[in-house]
XYZ file of C-alpha atoms in Angstrom:
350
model
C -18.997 -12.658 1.677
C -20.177 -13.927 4.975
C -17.537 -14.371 7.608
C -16.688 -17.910 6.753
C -16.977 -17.973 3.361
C -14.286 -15.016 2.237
C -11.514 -17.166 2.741
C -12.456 -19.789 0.117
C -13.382 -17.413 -2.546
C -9.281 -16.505 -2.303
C -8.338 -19.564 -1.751
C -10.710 -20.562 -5.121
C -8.804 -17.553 -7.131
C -5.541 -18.865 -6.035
C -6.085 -22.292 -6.901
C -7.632 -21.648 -10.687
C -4.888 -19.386 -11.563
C -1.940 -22.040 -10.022
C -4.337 -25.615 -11.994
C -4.769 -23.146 -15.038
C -1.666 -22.509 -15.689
C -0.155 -25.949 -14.662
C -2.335 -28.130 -15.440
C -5.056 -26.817 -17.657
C -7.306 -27.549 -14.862
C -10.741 -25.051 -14.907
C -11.677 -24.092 -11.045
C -15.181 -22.773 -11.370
C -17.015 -23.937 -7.933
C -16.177 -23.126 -4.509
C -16.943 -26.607 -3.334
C -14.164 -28.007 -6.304
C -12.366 -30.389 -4.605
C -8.984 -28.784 -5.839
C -9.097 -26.574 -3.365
C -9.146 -28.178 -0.601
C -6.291 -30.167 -1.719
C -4.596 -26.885 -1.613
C -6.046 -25.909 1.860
C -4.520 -29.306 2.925
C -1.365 -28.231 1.419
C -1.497 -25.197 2.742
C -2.025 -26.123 6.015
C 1.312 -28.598 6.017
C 3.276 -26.189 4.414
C 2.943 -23.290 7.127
C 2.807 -25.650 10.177
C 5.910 -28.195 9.403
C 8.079 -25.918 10.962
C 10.500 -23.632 9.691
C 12.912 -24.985 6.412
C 16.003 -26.414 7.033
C 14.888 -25.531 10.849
C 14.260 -28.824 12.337
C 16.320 -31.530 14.318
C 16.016 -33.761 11.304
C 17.353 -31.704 8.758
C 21.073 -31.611 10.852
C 20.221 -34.788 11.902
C 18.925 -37.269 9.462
C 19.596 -40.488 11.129
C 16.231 -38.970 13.810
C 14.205 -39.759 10.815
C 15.091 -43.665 11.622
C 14.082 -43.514 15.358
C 10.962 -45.584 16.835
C 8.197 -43.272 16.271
C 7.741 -42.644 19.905
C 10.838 -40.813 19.991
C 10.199 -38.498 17.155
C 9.594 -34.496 17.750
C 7.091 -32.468 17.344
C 8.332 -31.688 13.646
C 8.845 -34.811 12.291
C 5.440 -36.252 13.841
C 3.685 -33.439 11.920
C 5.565 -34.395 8.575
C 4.796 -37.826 8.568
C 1.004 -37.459 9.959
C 0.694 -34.967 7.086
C 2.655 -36.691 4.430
C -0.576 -37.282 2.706
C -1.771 -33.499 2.036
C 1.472 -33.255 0.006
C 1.328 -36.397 -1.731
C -2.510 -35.537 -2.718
C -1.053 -32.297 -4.350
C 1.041 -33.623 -6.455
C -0.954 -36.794 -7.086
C -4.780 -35.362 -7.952
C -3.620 -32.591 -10.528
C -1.454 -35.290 -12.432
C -4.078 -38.295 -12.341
C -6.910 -35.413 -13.352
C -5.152 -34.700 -16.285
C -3.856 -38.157 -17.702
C -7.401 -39.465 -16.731
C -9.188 -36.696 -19.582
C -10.041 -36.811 -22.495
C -9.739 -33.345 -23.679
C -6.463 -31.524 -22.718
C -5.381 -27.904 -22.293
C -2.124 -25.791 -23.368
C -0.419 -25.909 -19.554
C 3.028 -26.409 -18.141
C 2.187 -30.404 -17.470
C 1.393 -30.991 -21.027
C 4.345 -29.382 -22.821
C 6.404 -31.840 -20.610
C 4.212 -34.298 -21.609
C 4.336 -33.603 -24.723
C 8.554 -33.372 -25.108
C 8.253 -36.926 -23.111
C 6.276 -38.457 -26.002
C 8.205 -36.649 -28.618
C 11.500 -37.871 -27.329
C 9.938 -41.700 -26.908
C 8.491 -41.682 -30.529
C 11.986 -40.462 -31.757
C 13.928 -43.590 -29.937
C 15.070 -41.421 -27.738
C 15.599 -41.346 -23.416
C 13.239 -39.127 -22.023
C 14.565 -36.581 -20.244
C 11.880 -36.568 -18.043
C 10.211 -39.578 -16.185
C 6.531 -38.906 -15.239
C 7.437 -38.822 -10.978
C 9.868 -35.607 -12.762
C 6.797 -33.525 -14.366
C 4.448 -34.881 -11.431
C 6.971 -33.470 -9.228
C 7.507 -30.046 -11.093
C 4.244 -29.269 -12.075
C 2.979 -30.136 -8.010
C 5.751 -27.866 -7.415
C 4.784 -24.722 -9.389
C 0.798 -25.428 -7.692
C 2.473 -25.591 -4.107
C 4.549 -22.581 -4.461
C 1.972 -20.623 -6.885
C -1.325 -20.784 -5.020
C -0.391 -21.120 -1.351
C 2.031 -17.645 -1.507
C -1.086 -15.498 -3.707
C -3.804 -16.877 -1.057
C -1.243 -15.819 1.612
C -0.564 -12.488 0.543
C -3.826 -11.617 -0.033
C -4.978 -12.724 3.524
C -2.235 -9.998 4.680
C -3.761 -7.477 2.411
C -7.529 -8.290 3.912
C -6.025 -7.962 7.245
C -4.488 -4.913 7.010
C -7.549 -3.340 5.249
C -9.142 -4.275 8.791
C -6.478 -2.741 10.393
C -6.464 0.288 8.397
C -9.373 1.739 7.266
C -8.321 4.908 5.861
C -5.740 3.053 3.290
C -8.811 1.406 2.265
C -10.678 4.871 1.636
C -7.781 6.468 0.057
C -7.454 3.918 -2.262
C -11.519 3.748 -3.343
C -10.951 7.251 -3.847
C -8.049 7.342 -6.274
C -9.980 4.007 -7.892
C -13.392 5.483 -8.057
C -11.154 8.980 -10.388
C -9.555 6.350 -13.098
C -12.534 3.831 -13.411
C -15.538 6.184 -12.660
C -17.095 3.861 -10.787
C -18.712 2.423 -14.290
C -16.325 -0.833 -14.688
C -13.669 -2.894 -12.965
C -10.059 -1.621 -12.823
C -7.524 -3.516 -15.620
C -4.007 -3.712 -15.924
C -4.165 -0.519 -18.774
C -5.149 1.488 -15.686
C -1.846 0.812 -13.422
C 0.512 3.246 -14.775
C -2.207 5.405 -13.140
C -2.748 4.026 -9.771
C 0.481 3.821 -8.337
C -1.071 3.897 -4.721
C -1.858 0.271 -5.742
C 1.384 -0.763 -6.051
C 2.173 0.654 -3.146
C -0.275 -1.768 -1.384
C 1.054 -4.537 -3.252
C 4.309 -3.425 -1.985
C 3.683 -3.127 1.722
C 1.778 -6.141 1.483
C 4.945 -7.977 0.439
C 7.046 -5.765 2.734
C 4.905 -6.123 5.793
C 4.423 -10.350 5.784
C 6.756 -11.611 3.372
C 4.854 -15.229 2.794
C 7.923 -17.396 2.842
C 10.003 -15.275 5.829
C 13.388 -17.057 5.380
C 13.099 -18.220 1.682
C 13.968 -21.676 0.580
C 17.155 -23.004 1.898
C 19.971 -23.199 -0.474
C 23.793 -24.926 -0.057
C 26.918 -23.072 -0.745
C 28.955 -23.978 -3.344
C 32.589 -23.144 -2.222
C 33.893 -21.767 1.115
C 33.038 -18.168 1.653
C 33.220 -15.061 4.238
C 30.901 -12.871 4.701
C 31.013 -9.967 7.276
C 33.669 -11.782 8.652
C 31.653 -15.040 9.632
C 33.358 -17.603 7.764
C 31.183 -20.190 5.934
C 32.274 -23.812 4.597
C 31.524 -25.045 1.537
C 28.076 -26.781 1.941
C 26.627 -25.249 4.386
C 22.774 -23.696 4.902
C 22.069 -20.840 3.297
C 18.793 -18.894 4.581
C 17.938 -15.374 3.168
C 15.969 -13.931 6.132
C 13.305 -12.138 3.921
C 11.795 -10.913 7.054
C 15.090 -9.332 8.399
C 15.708 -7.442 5.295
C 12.196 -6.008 4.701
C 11.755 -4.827 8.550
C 15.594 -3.439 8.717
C 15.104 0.089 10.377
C 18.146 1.431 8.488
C 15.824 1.034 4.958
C 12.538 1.364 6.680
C 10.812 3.835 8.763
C 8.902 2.068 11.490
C 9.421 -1.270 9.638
C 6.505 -2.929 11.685
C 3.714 -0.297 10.662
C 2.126 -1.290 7.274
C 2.448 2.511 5.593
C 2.006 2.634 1.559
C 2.823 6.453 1.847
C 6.092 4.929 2.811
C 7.229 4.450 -0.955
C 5.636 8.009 -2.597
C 8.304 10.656 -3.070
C 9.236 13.043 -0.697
C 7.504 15.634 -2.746
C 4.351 13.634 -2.495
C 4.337 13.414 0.783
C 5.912 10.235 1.216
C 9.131 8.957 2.771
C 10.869 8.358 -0.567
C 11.679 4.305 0.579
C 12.401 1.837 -2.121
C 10.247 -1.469 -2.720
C 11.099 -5.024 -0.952
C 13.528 -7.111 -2.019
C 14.409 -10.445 -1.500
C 10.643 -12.023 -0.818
C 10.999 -13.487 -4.088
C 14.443 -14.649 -3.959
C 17.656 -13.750 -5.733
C 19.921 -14.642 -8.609
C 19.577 -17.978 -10.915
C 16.803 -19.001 -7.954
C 14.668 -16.261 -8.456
C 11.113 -17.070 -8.234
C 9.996 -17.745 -11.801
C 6.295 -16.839 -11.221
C 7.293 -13.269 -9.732
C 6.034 -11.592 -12.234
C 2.504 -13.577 -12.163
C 2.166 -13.416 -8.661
C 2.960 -9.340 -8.288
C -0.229 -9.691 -11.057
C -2.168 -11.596 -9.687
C -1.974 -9.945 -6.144
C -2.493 -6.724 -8.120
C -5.578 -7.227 -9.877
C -7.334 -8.739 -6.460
C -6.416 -5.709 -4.905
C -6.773 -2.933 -7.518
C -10.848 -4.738 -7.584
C -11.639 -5.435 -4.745
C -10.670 -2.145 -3.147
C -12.636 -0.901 -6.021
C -15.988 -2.639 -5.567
C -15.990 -3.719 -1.897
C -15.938 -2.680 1.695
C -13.544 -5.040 3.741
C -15.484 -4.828 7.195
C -14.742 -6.043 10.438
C -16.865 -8.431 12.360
C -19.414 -7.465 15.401
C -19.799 -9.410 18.400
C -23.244 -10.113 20.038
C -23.171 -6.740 21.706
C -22.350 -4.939 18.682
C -18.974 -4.186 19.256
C -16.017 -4.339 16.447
C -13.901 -7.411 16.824
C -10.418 -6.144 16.356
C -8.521 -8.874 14.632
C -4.907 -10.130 16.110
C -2.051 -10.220 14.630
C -0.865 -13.370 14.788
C 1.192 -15.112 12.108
C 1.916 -18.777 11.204
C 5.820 -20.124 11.534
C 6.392 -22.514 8.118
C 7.828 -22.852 5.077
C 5.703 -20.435 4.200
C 3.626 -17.895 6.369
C 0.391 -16.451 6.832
C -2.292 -14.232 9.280
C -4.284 -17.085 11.248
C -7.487 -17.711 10.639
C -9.759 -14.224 11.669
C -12.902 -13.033 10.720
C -14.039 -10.012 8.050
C -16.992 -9.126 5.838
C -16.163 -8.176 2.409
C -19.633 -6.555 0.520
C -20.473 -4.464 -1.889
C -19.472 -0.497 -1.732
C -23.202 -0.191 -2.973
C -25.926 -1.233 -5.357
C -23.990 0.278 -7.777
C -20.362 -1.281 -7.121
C -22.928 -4.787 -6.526
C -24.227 -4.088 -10.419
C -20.972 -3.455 -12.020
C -19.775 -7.335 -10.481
C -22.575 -8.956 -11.816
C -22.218 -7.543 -15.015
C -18.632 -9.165 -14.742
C -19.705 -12.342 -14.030
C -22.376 -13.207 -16.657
């Protein structure tokens, strides 16, 4: 992909798997307008500030102040007010508006809303309640995949030999004659690993979503009331020193066993959240991330840029502060291995 053009193609994966899923919604063009809804999104979401970080948040009655004496925070929330409303908005009008409807998380609720009406019943659910769930799961789903993935394309930069490794171990369990598949994990577990660090590295939402506590409670002997903010610093946890060697180096190694060479670490925890809050799409985003990785590192080269003299344009490492967080914007070209790994994608994609 040319240097401008890689990020959409993610950004178009992330999208159609988040509108599938939610919405029944195909994403088959780069130019769909769906994704720059997300982009939009995206682009509030990471640059609204940090959750439950602002003056508002401990402050509500700020949020009733002329305009002119707003911060910087709440002046970005209400000038981008819009990019959030269009994500909820365009997915749910899209689907009410056709004709032809697909098995998705929107029309099941649909679906028990009807039910319930045509039995005399209350609906449990009022249309702002699915619009507002189903723009949830398309916020949370497709912004965090594109974001993780954008770490994993920047470290490939960063680290070339990962990359080879991995083409290497690839290229014994696929014979460079198809695309990798989820049958062929149990075999690759230098994938995972990847996956892993990738999480480990940047987790995409650094301190979670804030919760309240229930009841008074202690912890370390910090004493916290009942209601308070509750932040699980992701990023803490997965660059603590006492679980991980050189936290800030992005090593896959770091999770092989001792006897293989590696330092025997245990996989991240926490980007995904804990207890009754867990992320319910873990287990399709580890997936998804997977099987981006797993073929891409099969079939491509992840390349850096040259400047007009030729030279390699080192990419920095420079990450967004948000609700959720990513790399900012830097350059790569992603091409073919070879005419060979170019063949095998084509014969994917008719």
């Amino acid at each position: 992909a040319r240097p401008t053009l890689w990020d959409t193609a993610i950004r178009r994966f992330a999208t159609a798997v988040i509108l599938g899923i939610g919405f029944g919604i195909k994403v088959d063009q780069d130019n769909d307008p769906f994704i720059q809804v997300a982009a939009d999104a995206s682009y509030a979401l990471a640059h609204g500030g940090a959750p439950a970080g602002t003056p508002v948040d401990f402050f509500p009655f700020l949020n009733s102040l002329p305009s002119w004496l707003h911060d910087r925070s709440l002046k970005f929330a209400k000038d981008w007010k819009w990019a959030i409303c269009n994500l909820h908005d365009k997915p749910f009008d899209a689907v009410l508006a056709s004709e032809e409807r697909s098995d998705s998380l929107m029309q099941d609720m649909l679906d028990q809303r009807q039910a319930q009406i045509e039995q005399g019943e209350q609906p449990e659910l009022s249309h702002d309640d699915i619009k507002g769930a189903a723009g949830a799961v398309f916020a949370a789903g497709q912004d965090t995949t594109w974001a993780t993935l954008t770490v994993f394309i920047l470290n490939m930069l960063l680290h070339p030999g990962i990359q080879t490794k991995a083409q290497v171990l690839l290229d014994k369990v696929t014979g460079r004659n198809r695309l990798p598949d989820f049958n062929d994990r149990p075999q690759l577990p230098y994938i995972d690993y990847i996956v892993q660090e990738t999480l480990r590295w940047c987790p995409v939402s650094p301190m979670g979503i804030p919760h309240k506590s229930l009841e008074d409670d202690t912890y370390s002997g910090y004493f916290i009331p009942a209601g308070s903010f509750v932040c699980a610093n992701a990023r803490a946890m997965t660059h603590d020193g006492r679980t991980f060697e050189e936290p800030d180096n992005f090593n896959p190694d770091r999770y092989a066993t001792e006897e293989e060479g590696g330092l025997g670490e245990p996989f991240p925890v926490g980007q995904f959240g804990y207890g009754r809050r867990v992320c319910v799409g873990k287990h399709l985003a580890e997936a998804s991330v997977w099987i981006v990785v797993a073929t891409m590192l099969s079939t491509m080269n992840i390349e850096p840029v040259r400047d007009e003299n030729g030279n390699v344009v080192v990419p920095k490492v420079e990450l967004t502060n948000g609700l959720t967080s990513h790399p900012k914007p830097f350059q790569c070209r992603i091409v073919p291995r070879d005419e060979r790994s170019a063949n095998i994608i084509r014969s994917a994609t008719t």
